[in-house]
Coordinates of N, CA, C and O in Angstrom, one line a residue:
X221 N 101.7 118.0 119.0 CA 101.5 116.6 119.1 C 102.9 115.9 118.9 O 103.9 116.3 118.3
X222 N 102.7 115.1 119.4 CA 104.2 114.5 119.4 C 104.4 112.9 118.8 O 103.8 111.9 119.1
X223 N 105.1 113.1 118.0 CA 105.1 111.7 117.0 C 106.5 111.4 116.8 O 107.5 112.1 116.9
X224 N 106.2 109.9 116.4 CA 107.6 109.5 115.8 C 107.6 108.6 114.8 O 106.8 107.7 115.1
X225 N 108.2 108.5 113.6 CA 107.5 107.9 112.5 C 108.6 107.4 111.5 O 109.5 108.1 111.0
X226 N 108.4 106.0 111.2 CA 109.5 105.2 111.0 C 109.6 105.1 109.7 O 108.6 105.3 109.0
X227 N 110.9 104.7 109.0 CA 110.9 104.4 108.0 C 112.2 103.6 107.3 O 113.3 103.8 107.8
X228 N 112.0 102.7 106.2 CA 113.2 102.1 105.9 C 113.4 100.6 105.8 O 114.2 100.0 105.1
X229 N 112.0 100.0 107.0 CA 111.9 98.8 106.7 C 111.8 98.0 105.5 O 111.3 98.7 104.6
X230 N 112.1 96.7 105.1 CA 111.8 95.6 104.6 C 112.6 94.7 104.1 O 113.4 94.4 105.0
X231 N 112.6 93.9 103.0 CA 113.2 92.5 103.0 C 114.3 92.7 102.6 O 114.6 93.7 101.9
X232 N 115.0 91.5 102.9 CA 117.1 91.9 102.8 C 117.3 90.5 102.5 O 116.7 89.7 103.2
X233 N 118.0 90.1 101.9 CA 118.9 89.0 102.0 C 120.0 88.7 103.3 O 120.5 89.6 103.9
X234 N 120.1 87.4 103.5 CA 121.1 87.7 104.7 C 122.5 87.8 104.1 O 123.2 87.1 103.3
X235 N 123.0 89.3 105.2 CA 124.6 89.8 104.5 C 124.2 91.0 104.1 O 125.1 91.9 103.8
X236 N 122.9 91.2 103.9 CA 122.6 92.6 103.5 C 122.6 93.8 104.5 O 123.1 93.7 105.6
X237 N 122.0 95.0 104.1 CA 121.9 95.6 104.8 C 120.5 96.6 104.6 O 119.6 96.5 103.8
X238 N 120.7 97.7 105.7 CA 119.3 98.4 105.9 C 119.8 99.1 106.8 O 120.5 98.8 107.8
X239 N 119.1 100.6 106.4 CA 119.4 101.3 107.6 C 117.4 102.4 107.6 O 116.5 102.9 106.9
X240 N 117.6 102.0 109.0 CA 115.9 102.4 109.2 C 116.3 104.3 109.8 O 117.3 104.8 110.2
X241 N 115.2 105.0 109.6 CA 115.1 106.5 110.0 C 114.0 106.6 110.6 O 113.0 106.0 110.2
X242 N 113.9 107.5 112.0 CA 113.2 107.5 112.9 C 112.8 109.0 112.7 O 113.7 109.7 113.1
X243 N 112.0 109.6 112.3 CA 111.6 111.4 112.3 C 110.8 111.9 113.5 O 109.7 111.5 113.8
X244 N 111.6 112.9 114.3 CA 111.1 112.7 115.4 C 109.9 114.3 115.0 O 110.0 115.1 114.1
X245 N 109.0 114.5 116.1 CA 108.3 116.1 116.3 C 107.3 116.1 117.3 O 106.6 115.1 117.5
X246 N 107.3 117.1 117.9 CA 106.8 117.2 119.1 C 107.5 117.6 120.5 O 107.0 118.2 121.5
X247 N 108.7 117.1 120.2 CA 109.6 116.7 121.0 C 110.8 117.8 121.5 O 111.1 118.6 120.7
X248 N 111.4 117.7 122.8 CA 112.6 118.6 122.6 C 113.8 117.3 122.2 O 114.1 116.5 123.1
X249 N 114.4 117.1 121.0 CA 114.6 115.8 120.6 C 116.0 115.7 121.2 O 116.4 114.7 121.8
X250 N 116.8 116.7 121.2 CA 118.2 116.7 122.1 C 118.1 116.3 123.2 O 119.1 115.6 123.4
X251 N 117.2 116.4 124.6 CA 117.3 115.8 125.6 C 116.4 114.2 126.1 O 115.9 113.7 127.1
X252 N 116.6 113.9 124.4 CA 115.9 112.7 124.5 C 116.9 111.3 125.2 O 118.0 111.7 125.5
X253 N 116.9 110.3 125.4 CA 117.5 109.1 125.1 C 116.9 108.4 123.6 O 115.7 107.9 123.7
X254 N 117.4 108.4 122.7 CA 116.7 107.6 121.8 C 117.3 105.8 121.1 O 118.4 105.5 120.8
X255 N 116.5 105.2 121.1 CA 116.4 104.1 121.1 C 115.6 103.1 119.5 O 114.7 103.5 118.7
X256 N 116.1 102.1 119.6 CA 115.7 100.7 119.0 C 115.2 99.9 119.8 O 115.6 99.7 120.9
X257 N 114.2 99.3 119.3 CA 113.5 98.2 120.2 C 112.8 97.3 119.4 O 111.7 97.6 119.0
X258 N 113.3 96.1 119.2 CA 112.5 95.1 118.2 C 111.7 93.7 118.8 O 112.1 93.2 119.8
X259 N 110.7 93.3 118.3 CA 110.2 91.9 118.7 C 109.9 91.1 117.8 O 109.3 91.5 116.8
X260 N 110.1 90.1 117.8 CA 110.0 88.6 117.0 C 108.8 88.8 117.4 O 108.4 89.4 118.4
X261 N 108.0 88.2 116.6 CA 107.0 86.7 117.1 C 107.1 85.7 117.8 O 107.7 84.7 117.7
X262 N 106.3 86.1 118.8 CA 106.6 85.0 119.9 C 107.7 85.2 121.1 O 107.7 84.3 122.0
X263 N 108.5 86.1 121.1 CA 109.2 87.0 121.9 C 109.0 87.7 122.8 O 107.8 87.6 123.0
X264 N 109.8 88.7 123.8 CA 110.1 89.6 123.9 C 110.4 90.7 123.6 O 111.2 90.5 122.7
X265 N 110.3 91.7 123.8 CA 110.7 92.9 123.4 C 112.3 93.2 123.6 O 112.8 93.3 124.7
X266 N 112.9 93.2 122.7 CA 114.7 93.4 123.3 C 114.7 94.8 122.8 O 114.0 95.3 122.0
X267 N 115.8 95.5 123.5 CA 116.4 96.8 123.4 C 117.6 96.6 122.1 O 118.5 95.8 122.3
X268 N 117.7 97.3 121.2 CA 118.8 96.6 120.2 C 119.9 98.0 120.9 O 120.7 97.6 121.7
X269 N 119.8 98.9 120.6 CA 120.2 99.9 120.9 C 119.8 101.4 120.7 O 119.0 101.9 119.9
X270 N 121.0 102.2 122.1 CA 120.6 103.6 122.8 C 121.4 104.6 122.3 O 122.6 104.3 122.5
X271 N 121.3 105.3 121.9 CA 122.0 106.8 122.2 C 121.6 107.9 122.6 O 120.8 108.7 122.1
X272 N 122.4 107.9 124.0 CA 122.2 109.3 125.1 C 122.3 110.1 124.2 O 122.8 110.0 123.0
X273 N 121.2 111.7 125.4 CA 121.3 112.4 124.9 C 122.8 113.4 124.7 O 122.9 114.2 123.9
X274 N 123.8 113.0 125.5 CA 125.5 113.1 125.4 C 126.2 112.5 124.4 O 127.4 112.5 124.3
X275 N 125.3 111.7 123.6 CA 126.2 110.7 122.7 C 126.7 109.5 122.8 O 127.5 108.8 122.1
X276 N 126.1 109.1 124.3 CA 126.9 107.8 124.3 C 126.1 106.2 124.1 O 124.8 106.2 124.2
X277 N 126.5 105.2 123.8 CA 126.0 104.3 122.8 C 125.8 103.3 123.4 O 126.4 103.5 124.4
X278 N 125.4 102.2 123.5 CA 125.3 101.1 123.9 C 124.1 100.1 123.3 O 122.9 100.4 123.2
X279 N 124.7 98.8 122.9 CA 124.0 97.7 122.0 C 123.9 96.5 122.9 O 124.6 96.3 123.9
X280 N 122.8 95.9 122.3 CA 122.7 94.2 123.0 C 124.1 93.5 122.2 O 124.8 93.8 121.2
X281 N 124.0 92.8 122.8 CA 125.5 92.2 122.5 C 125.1 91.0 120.7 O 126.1 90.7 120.1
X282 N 124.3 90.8 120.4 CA 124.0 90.3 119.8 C 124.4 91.1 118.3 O 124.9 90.4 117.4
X283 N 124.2 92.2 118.2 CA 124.2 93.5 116.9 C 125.4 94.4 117.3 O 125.5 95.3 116.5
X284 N 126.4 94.2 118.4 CA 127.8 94.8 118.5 C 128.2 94.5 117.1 O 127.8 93.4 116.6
X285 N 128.9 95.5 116.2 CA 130.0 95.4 115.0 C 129.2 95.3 114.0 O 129.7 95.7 112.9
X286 N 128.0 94.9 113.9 CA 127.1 94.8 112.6 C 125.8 96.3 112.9 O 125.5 96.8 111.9
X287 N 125.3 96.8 113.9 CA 124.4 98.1 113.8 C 125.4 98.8 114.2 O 126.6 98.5 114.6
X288 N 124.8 99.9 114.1 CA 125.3 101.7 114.1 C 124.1 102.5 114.5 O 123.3 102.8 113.6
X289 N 123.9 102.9 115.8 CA 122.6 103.8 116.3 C 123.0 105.1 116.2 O 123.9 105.3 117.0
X290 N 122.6 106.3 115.5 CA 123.1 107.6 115.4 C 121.7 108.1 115.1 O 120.7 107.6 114.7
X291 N 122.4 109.9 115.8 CA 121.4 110.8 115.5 C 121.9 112.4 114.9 O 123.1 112.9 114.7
X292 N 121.0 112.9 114.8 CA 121.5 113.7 114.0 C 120.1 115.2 115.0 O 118.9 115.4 114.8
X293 N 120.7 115.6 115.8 CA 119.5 116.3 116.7 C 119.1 117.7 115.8 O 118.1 118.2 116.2
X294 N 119.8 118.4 114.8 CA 119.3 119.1 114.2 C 118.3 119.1 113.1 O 117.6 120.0 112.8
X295 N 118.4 117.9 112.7 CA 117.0 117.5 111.6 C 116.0 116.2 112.5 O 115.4 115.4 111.9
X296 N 116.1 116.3 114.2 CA 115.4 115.5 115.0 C 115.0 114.6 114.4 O 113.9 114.4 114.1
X297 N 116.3 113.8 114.2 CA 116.3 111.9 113.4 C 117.0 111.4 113.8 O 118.1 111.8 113.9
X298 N 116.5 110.0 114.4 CA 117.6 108.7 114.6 C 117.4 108.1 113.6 O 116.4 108.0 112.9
X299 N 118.9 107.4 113.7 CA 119.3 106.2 112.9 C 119.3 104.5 113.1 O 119.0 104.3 114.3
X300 N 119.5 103.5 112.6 CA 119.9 102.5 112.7 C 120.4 102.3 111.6 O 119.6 102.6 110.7
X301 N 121.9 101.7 111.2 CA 122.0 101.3 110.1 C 122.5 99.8 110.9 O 123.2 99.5 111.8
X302 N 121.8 99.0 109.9 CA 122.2 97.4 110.0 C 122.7 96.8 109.1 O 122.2 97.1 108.0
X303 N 124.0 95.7 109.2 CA 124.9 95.6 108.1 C 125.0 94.5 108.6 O 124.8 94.6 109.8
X304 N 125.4 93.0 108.1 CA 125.7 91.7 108.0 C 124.3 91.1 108.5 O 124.5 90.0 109.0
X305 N 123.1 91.4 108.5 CA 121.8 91.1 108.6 C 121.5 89.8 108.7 O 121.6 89.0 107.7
X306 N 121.2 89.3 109.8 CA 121.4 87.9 109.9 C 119.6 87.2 109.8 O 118.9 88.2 109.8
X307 N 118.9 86.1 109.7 CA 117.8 85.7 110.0 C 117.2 86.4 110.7 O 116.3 87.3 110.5
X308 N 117.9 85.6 112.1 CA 117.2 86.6 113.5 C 117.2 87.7 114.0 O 116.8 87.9 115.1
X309 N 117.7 88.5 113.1 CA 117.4 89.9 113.1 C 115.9 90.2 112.5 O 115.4 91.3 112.7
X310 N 115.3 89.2 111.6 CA 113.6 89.4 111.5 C 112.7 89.8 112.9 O 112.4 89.2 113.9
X311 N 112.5 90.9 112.5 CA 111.8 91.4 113.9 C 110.9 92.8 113.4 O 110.9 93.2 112.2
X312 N 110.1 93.2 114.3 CA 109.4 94.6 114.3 C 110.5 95.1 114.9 O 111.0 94.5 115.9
X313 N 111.0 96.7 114.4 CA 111.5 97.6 115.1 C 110.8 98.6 114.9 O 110.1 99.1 114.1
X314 N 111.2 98.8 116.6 CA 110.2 100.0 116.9 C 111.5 101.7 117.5 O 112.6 101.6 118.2
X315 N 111.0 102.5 117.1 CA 112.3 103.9 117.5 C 111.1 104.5 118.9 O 110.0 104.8 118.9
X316 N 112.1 104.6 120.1 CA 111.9 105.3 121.2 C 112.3 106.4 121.6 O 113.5 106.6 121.3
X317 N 111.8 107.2 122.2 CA 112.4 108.5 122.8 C 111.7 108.3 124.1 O 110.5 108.0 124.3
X318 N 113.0 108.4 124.8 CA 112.8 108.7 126.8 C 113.4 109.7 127.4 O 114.6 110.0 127.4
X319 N 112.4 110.1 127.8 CA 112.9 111.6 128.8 C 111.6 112.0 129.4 O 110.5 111.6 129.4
X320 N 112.6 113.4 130.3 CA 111.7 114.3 131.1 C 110.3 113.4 132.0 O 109.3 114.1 132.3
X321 N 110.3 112.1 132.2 CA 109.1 111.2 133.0 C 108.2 110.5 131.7 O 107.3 109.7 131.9
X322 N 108.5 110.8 130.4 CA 107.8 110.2 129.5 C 108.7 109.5 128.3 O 109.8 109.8 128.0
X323 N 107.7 108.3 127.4 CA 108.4 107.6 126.5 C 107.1 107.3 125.6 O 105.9 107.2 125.8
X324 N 108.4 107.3 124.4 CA 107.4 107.9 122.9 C 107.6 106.3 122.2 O 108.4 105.5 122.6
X325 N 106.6 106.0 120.9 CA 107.2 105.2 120.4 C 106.3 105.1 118.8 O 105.1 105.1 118.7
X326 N 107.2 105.2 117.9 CA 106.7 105.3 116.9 C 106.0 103.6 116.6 O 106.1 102.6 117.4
X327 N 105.2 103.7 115.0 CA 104.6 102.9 115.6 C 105.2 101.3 114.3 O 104.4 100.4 113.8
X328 N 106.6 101.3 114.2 CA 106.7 99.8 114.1 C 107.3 99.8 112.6 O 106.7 100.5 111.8
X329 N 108.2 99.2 112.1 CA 108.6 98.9 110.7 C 108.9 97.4 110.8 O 109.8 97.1 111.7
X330 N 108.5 96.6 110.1 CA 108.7 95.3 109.7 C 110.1 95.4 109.2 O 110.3 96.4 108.5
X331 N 111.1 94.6 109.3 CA 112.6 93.7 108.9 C 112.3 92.9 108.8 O 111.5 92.6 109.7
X332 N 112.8 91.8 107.6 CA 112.6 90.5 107.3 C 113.9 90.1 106.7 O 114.2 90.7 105.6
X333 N 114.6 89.3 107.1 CA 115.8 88.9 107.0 C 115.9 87.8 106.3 O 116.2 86.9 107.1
X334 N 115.8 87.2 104.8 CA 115.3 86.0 104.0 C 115.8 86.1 102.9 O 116.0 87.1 102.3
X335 N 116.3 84.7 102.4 CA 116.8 84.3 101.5 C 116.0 83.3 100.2 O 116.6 82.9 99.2

C-alpha cells in the first residue's frame, strides 16, 4: 500500500521556524519527484517546492532563501525546513510524490504562522 504521512506541523511565531517530514512507503521513492504543496483558506493550491529525482530544486518565489526542500532516499523522507516564517505562510501543507503516470499525497499538516 502506498502512503505518505506527514509530520511536524504547528504554531510558530513569526521569524520562527519548522521543519515538516514527509515518510514515504509503498513507493520506489528514488524515482519519485517529491514535493510541497500548501493551501490557505480560501485559495489555491500553490506548489511551495520540488526536488527531482536527480536532485534538482526549485521554489515559488515567494519561500526562495527562507525553505530548504530535501530528501534523504535511503530512509524514503522528504523534508521542508522553513525558517523566517512569515503570516502567509499559514497554510495546509500537503507532501507529494510524482512518477511513473501516478501522484501520491499524504494527507495534510496544519502551519499557523501567529503571534
Amino acid at each position: 500500500q502506498v502512503q505518505l504521512v506527514e509530520s511536524g506541523g504547528g504554531l510558530v511565531q513569526p521569524g520562527g521556524s519548522l521543519r515538516l517530514s514527509c515518510a514515504a512507503s509503498g513507493i520506489t521513492f528514488s524515482s519519485y519527484y517529491m514535493s510541497w504543496v500548501r493551501q490557505a483558506p480560501g485559495k489555491q493550491r500553490e506548489l511551495v517546492a520540488t526536488i527531482t529525482s536527480g536532485g534538482s530544486l526549485n521554489y515559488v518565489d515567494s519561500v526562495k532563501g527562507r525553505f530548504t526542500i530535501s530528501r534523504d532516499n535511503a530512509k524514503k523522507m522528504a523534508y521542508l525546513q522553513m525558517n523566517m516564517l512569515k503570516p502567509e505562510d499559514t497554510a495546509v501543507y500537503y507532501c507529494n510524490a510524482h512518477g511513473s503516470g501516478h501522484d501520491f499525497w499524504g494527507q495534510g499538516t496544519q502551519v499557523t504562522v501567529s503571534s
